[in-house]
Amino acid sequence: QMTLLELLTLLRKHLKLVIMLPIVCMVAMGLASVLMMNDTFTATTDMYVLASSEGSNSSSALSSDLSASQMLTNDVATLLQSDRVMSDAADQLGLPNLRGYDITVTSESTTRVITLQVTSSDAQGSANVANALADCVSNVAQEVMNVESVNVIDEAPTPEAPSGPNRMLYVAVAAMAGLFAAVAIVVLMDVIDTRVRSAEDVEELLELPVIGRIPQMKGGR
């Protein structure tokens, strides 16, 4: 079995490969991420669900309705991703459908705030879809649920900077993969190399001690 010191010695012997392979992987991944991966933009909007019963100022009524309102909020969050709301938003924007837009809805169990995120390669389109979904879900929720309205807290602005892809992460992973590959190649090369290169190899193969050495002569007879 190879010891850590032997491995380090082996890596030092093939230092050029250990250095160059990770660099090549980094450059290749960097070029691939620029040429093959499009920038994506994420637009975010927050909404507050106002239940119909919230017209009452009674604290006891508000307390008794809190749990039901939170469950209603989860229902609205699910409604946001329904085919009807998606279709209504697409019709409002004059689009055939919302394919190409990645829609994420999050709702905390302790609040009635819903966060909607829309991601695509079109910054303005992401913002337009997010705002259209927020508008359409309010209309549908009033029609099919006990909801007075779904109020938009912050309209989704047009994102100015891309949210992805995380090219630095890809490059870092490629560098690590290149380093592991270089180590594996060096170890494999050492394993398949069966040449006797030292007195220690002779002792290990023949199980006999080395009692003498003949020095290599250069330029002599």
PDB file of N, CA and C in Angstrom, residues 103-165:
ATOM      1  N   ILE A 103     -40.881  29.042 -12.449  1.00  0.00           N
ATOM      2  CA  ILE A 103     -41.701  29.726 -11.442  1.00  0.00           C
ATOM      3  C   ILE A 103     -41.555  29.023 -10.094  1.00  0.00           C
ATOM      4  N   THR A 104     -41.171  29.794  -9.078  1.00  0.00           N
ATOM      5  CA  THR A 104     -40.992  29.257  -7.728  1.00  0.00           C
ATOM      6  C   THR A 104     -41.851  30.055  -6.759  1.00  0.00           C
ATOM      7  N   VAL A 105     -42.635  29.351  -5.942  1.00  0.00           N
ATOM      8  CA  VAL A 105     -43.517  29.996  -4.963  1.00  0.00           C
ATOM      9  C   VAL A 105     -43.147  29.488  -3.577  1.00  0.00           C
ATOM     10  N   THR A 106     -42.923  30.396  -2.639  1.00  0.00           N
ATOM     11  CA  THR A 106     -42.622  30.016  -1.256  1.00  0.00           C
ATOM     12  C   THR A 106     -43.601  30.724  -0.321  1.00  0.00           C
ATOM     13  N   SER A 107     -44.018  29.991   0.710  1.00  0.00           N
ATOM     14  CA  SER A 107     -44.952  30.531   1.695  1.00  0.00           C
ATOM     15  C   SER A 107     -44.567  30.012   3.064  1.00  0.00           C
ATOM     16  N   GLU A 108     -44.224  30.919   3.993  1.00  0.00           N
ATOM     17  CA  GLU A 108     -43.874  30.517   5.347  1.00  0.00           C
ATOM     18  C   GLU A 108     -45.139  30.151   6.123  1.00  0.00           C
ATOM     19  N   SER A 109     -45.013  29.164   6.998  1.00  0.00           N
ATOM     20  CA  SER A 109     -46.181  28.704   7.748  1.00  0.00           C
ATOM     21  C   SER A 109     -46.622  29.690   8.822  1.00  0.00           C
ATOM     22  N   THR A 110     -45.759  30.637   9.185  1.00  0.00           N
ATOM     23  CA  THR A 110     -46.090  31.578  10.265  1.00  0.00           C
ATOM     24  C   THR A 110     -46.540  32.943   9.758  1.00  0.00           C
ATOM     25  N   THR A 111     -46.584  33.141   8.455  1.00  0.00           N
ATOM     26  CA  THR A 111     -47.010  34.427   7.904  1.00  0.00           C
ATOM     27  C   THR A 111     -48.000  34.203   6.776  1.00  0.00           C
ATOM     28  N   ARG A 112     -48.593  35.301   6.317  1.00  0.00           N
ATOM     29  CA  ARG A 112     -49.493  35.241   5.174  1.00  0.00           C
ATOM     30  C   ARG A 112     -48.872  35.937   3.966  1.00  0.00           C
ATOM     31  N   VAL A 113     -47.558  35.951   3.936  1.00  0.00           N
ATOM     32  CA  VAL A 113     -46.825  36.546   2.820  1.00  0.00           C
ATOM     33  C   VAL A 113     -46.355  35.450   1.884  1.00  0.00           C
ATOM     34  N   ILE A 114     -46.615  35.636   0.618  1.00  0.00           N
ATOM     35  CA  ILE A 114     -46.190  34.697  -0.419  1.00  0.00           C
ATOM     36  C   ILE A 114     -45.128  35.374  -1.267  1.00  0.00           C
ATOM     37  N   THR A 115     -44.041  34.657  -1.515  1.00  0.00           N
ATOM     38  CA  THR A 115     -42.972  35.163  -2.369  1.00  0.00           C
ATOM     39  C   THR A 115     -42.981  34.394  -3.681  1.00  0.00           C
ATOM     40  N   LEU A 116     -43.058  35.135  -4.769  1.00  0.00           N
ATOM     41  CA  LEU A 116     -43.084  34.545  -6.103  1.00  0.00           C
ATOM     42  C   LEU A 116     -41.812  34.951  -6.848  1.00  0.00           C
ATOM     43  N   GLN A 117     -41.110  33.968  -7.400  1.00  0.00           N
ATOM     44  CA  GLN A 117     -39.908  34.227  -8.187  1.00  0.00           C
ATOM     45  C   GLN A 117     -40.066  33.614  -9.571  1.00  0.00           C
ATOM     46  N   VAL A 118     -39.753  34.399 -10.587  1.00  0.00           N
ATOM     47  CA  VAL A 118     -39.818  33.946 -11.974  1.00  0.00           C
ATOM     48  C   VAL A 118     -38.444  34.124 -12.596  1.00  0.00           C
ATOM     49  N   THR A 119     -37.905  33.045 -13.152  1.00  0.00           N
ATOM     50  CA  THR A 119     -36.557  33.060 -13.725  1.00  0.00           C
ATOM     51  C   THR A 119     -36.614  32.669 -15.196  1.00  0.00           C
ATOM     52  N   SER A 120     -35.912  33.436 -16.015  1.00  0.00           N
ATOM     53  CA  SER A 120     -35.797  33.112 -17.439  1.00  0.00           C
ATOM     54  C   SER A 120     -34.588  33.844 -17.999  1.00  0.00           C
ATOM     55  N   SER A 121     -34.338  33.660 -19.277  1.00  0.00           N
ATOM     56  CA  SER A 121     -33.223  34.352 -19.926  1.00  0.00           C
ATOM     57  C   SER A 121     -33.582  35.776 -20.329  1.00  0.00           C
ATOM     58  N   ASP A 122     -34.852  36.165 -20.156  1.00  0.00           N
ATOM     59  CA  ASP A 122     -35.340  37.504 -20.513  1.00  0.00           C
ATOM     60  C   ASP A 122     -35.659  38.265 -19.226  1.00  0.00           C
ATOM     61  N   ALA A 123     -34.868  39.292 -18.928  1.00  0.00           N
ATOM     62  CA  ALA A 123     -35.045  40.039 -17.676  1.00  0.00           C
ATOM     63  C   ALA A 123     -36.408  40.713 -17.614  1.00  0.00           C
ATOM     64  N   GLN A 124     -36.787  41.430 -18.662  1.00  0.00           N
ATOM     65  CA  GLN A 124     -38.072  42.118 -18.675  1.00  0.00           C
ATOM     66  C   GLN A 124     -39.219  41.125 -18.677  1.00  0.00           C
ATOM     67  N   GLY A 125     -39.059  40.040 -19.405  1.00  0.00           N
ATOM     68  CA  GLY A 125     -40.102  39.023 -19.443  1.00  0.00           C
ATOM     69  C   GLY A 125     -40.338  38.388 -18.090  1.00  0.00           C
ATOM     70  N   SER A 126     -39.277  38.162 -17.316  1.00  0.00           N
ATOM     71  CA  SER A 126     -39.426  37.589 -15.976  1.00  0.00           C
ATOM     72  C   SER A 126     -40.254  38.500 -15.089  1.00  0.00           C
ATOM     73  N   ALA A 127     -39.972  39.818 -15.147  1.00  0.00           N
ATOM     74  CA  ALA A 127     -40.724  40.774 -14.341  1.00  0.00           C
ATOM     75  C   ALA A 127     -42.185  40.835 -14.792  1.00  0.00           C
ATOM     76  N   ASN A 128     -42.412  40.843 -16.096  1.00  0.00           N
ATOM     77  CA  ASN A 128     -43.782  40.904 -16.618  1.00  0.00           C
ATOM     78  C   ASN A 128     -44.604  39.688 -16.185  1.00  0.00           C
ATOM     79  N   VAL A 129     -44.004  38.505 -16.255  1.00  0.00           N
ATOM     80  CA  VAL A 129     -44.709  37.278 -15.884  1.00  0.00           C
ATOM     81  C   VAL A 129     -45.013  37.269 -14.389  1.00  0.00           C
ATOM     82  N   ALA A 130     -44.041  37.687 -13.571  1.00  0.00           N
ATOM     83  CA  ALA A 130     -44.257  37.712 -12.118  1.00  0.00           C
ATOM     84  C   ALA A 130     -45.419  38.630 -11.756  1.00  0.00           C
ATOM     85  N   ASN A 131     -45.462  39.809 -12.338  1.00  0.00           N
ATOM     86  CA  ASN A 131     -46.528  40.762 -12.027  1.00  0.00           C
ATOM     87  C   ASN A 131     -47.878  40.290 -12.574  1.00  0.00           C
ATOM     88  N   ALA A 132     -47.871  39.653 -13.736  1.00  0.00           N
ATOM     89  CA  ALA A 132     -49.118  39.138 -14.302  1.00  0.00           C
ATOM     90  C   ALA A 132     -49.673  37.999 -13.460  1.00  0.00           C
ATOM     91  N   LEU A 133     -48.813  37.124 -12.972  1.00  0.00           N
ATOM     92  CA  LEU A 133     -49.266  36.028 -12.109  1.00  0.00           C
ATOM     93  C   LEU A 133     -49.865  36.562 -10.814  1.00  0.00           C
ATOM     94  N   ALA A 134     -49.218  37.581 -10.237  1.00  0.00           N
ATOM     95  CA  ALA A 134     -49.735  38.169  -8.999  1.00  0.00           C
ATOM     96  C   ALA A 134     -51.110  38.793  -9.223  1.00  0.00           C
ATOM     97  N   ASP A 135     -51.301  39.415 -10.362  1.00  0.00           N
ATOM     98  CA  ASP A 135     -52.585  40.042 -10.665  1.00  0.00           C
ATOM     99  C   ASP A 135     -53.672  38.986 -10.910  1.00  0.00           C
ATOM    100  N   CYS A 136     -53.317  37.942 -11.656  1.00  0.00           N
ATOM    101  CA  CYS A 136     -54.307  36.923 -12.003  1.00  0.00           C
ATOM    102  C   CYS A 136     -54.695  36.068 -10.801  1.00  0.00           C
ATOM    103  N   VAL A 137     -53.739  35.775  -9.927  1.00  0.00           N
ATOM    104  CA  VAL A 137     -54.058  34.921  -8.786  1.00  0.00           C
ATOM    105  C   VAL A 137     -55.026  35.621  -7.842  1.00  0.00           C
ATOM    106  N   SER A 138     -54.962  36.939  -7.767  1.00  0.00           N
ATOM    107  CA  SER A 138     -55.885  37.668  -6.910  1.00  0.00           C
ATOM    108  C   SER A 138     -57.320  37.512  -7.429  1.00  0.00           C
ATOM    109  N   ASN A 139     -57.488  37.631  -8.735  1.00  0.00           N
ATOM    110  CA  ASN A 139     -58.825  37.496  -9.314  1.00  0.00           C
ATOM    111  C   ASN A 139     -59.381  36.085  -9.127  1.00  0.00           C
ATOM    112  N   VAL A 140     -58.555  35.076  -9.376  1.00  0.00           N
ATOM    113  CA  VAL A 140     -59.011  33.685  -9.256  1.00  0.00           C
ATOM    114  C   VAL A 140     -59.284  33.338  -7.802  1.00  0.00           C
ATOM    115  N   ALA A 141     -58.425  33.816  -6.876  1.00  0.00           N
ATOM    116  CA  ALA A 141     -58.607  33.516  -5.457  1.00  0.00           C
ATOM    117  C   ALA A 141     -59.894  34.118  -4.927  1.00  0.00           C
ATOM    118  N   GLN A 142     -60.238  35.322  -5.364  1.00  0.00           N
ATOM    119  CA  GLN A 142     -61.499  35.939  -4.935  1.00  0.00           C
ATOM    120  C   GLN A 142     -62.698  35.149  -5.448  1.00  0.00           C
ATOM    121  N   GLU A 143     -62.518  34.529  -6.594  1.00  0.00           N
ATOM    122  CA  GLU A 143     -63.642  33.813  -7.208  1.00  0.00           C
ATOM    123  C   GLU A 143     -63.856  32.435  -6.587  1.00  0.00           C
ATOM    124  N   VAL A 144     -62.782  31.724  -6.265  1.00  0.00           N
ATOM    125  CA  VAL A 144     -62.933  30.327  -5.852  1.00  0.00           C
ATOM    126  C   VAL A 144     -62.624  30.095  -4.376  1.00  0.00           C
ATOM    127  N   MET A 145     -62.108  31.101  -3.666  1.00  0.00           N
ATOM    128  CA  MET A 145     -61.751  30.912  -2.256  1.00  0.00           C
ATOM    129  C   MET A 145     -62.367  32.016  -1.401  1.00  0.00           C
ATOM    130  N   ASN A 146     -62.282  31.834  -0.111  1.00  0.00           N
ATOM    131  CA  ASN A 146     -62.748  32.850   0.831  1.00  0.00           C
ATOM    132  C   ASN A 146     -61.652  33.895   1.033  1.00  0.00           C
ATOM    133  N   VAL A 147     -61.314  34.590  -0.057  1.00  0.00           N
ATOM    134  CA  VAL A 147     -60.225  35.575  -0.047  1.00  0.00           C
ATOM    135  C   VAL A 147     -60.777  36.908  -0.506  1.00  0.00           C
ATOM    136  N   GLU A 148     -60.500  37.947   0.288  1.00  0.00           N
ATOM    137  CA  GLU A 148     -60.930  39.290  -0.119  1.00  0.00           C
ATOM    138  C   GLU A 148     -60.045  39.816  -1.230  1.00  0.00           C
ATOM    139  N   SER A 149     -58.730  39.618  -1.087  1.00  0.00           N
ATOM    140  CA  SER A 149     -57.792  40.035  -2.130  1.00  0.00           C
ATOM    141  C   SER A 149     -56.419  39.460  -1.823  1.00  0.00           C
ATOM    142  N   VAL A 150     -55.601  39.434  -2.851  1.00  0.00           N
ATOM    143  CA  VAL A 150     -54.180  39.117  -2.693  1.00  0.00           C
ATOM    144  C   VAL A 150     -53.425  40.379  -3.071  1.00  0.00           C
ATOM    145  N   ASN A 151     -52.965  41.094  -2.054  1.00  0.00           N
ATOM    146  CA  ASN A 151     -52.353  42.398  -2.268  1.00  0.00           C
ATOM    147  C   ASN A 151     -50.857  42.266  -2.548  1.00  0.00           C
ATOM    148  N   VAL A 152     -50.420  42.946  -3.581  1.00  0.00           N
ATOM    149  CA  VAL A 152     -49.001  42.944  -3.920  1.00  0.00           C
ATOM    150  C   VAL A 152     -48.269  43.910  -3.009  1.00  0.00           C
ATOM    151  N   ILE A 153     -47.275  43.405  -2.280  1.00  0.00           N
ATOM    152  CA  ILE A 153     -46.473  44.260  -1.395  1.00  0.00           C
ATOM    153  C   ILE A 153     -45.442  45.026  -2.215  1.00  0.00           C
ATOM    154  N   ASP A 154     -44.708  44.305  -3.031  1.00  0.00           N
ATOM    155  CA  ASP A 154     -43.702  44.920  -3.901  1.00  0.00           C
ATOM    156  C   ASP A 154     -43.845  44.334  -5.292  1.00  0.00           C
ATOM    157  N   GLU A 155     -44.100  45.184  -6.284  1.00  0.00           N
ATOM    158  CA  GLU A 155     -44.119  44.706  -7.656  1.00  0.00           C
ATOM    159  C   GLU A 155     -42.714  44.252  -8.061  1.00  0.00           C
ATOM    160  N   ALA A 156     -42.682  43.272  -8.949  1.00  0.00           N
ATOM    161  CA  ALA A 156     -41.388  42.748  -9.391  1.00  0.00           C
ATOM    162  C   ALA A 156     -40.720  43.741 -10.337  1.00  0.00           C
ATOM    163  N   PRO A 157     -39.560  44.284  -9.950  1.00  0.00           N
ATOM    164  CA  PRO A 157     -38.832  45.154 -10.870  1.00  0.00           C
ATOM    165  C   PRO A 157     -38.064  44.326 -11.895  1.00  0.00           C
ATOM    166  N   THR A 158     -37.669  44.954 -12.969  1.00  0.00           N
ATOM    167  CA  THR A 158     -36.852  44.263 -13.962  1.00  0.00           C
ATOM    168  C   THR A 158     -35.456  44.031 -13.394  1.00  0.00           C
ATOM    169  N   PRO A 159     -35.015  42.782 -13.274  1.00  0.00           N
ATOM    170  CA  PRO A 159     -33.680  42.521 -12.710  1.00  0.00           C
ATOM    171  C   PRO A 159     -32.589  43.127 -13.583  1.00  0.00           C
ATOM    172  N   GLU A 160     -31.641  43.763 -12.941  1.00  0.00           N
ATOM    173  CA  GLU A 160     -30.565  44.426 -13.673  1.00  0.00           C
ATOM    174  C   GLU A 160     -29.337  43.538 -13.831  1.00  0.00           C
ATOM    175  N   ALA A 161     -29.167  42.584 -12.955  1.00  0.00           N
ATOM    176  CA  ALA A 161     -28.000  41.699 -13.010  1.00  0.00           C
ATOM    177  C   ALA A 161     -28.477  40.255 -13.094  1.00  0.00           C
ATOM    178  N   PRO A 162     -27.747  39.412 -13.810  1.00  0.00           N
ATOM    179  CA  PRO A 162     -28.156  38.004 -13.912  1.00  0.00           C
ATOM    180  C   PRO A 162     -28.071  37.292 -12.572  1.00  0.00           C
ATOM    181  N   SER A 163     -28.972  36.348 -12.374  1.00  0.00           N
ATOM    182  CA  SER A 163     -28.971  35.546 -11.150  1.00  0.00           C
ATOM    183  C   SER A 163     -28.248  34.218 -11.346  1.00  0.00           C
ATOM    184  N   GLY A 164     -27.928  33.890 -12.553  1.00  0.00           N
ATOM    185  CA  GLY A 164     -27.237  32.642 -12.834  1.00  0.00           C
ATOM    186  C   GLY A 164     -26.785  32.616 -14.279  1.00  0.00           C
ATOM    187  N   PRO A 165     -26.036  31.611 -14.675  1.00  0.00           N
ATOM    188  CA  PRO A 165     -25.535  30.509 -13.836  1.00  0.00           C
ATOM    189  C   PRO A 165     -24.334  30.954 -12.998  1.00  0.00           C
TER     190      PRO A 165
END
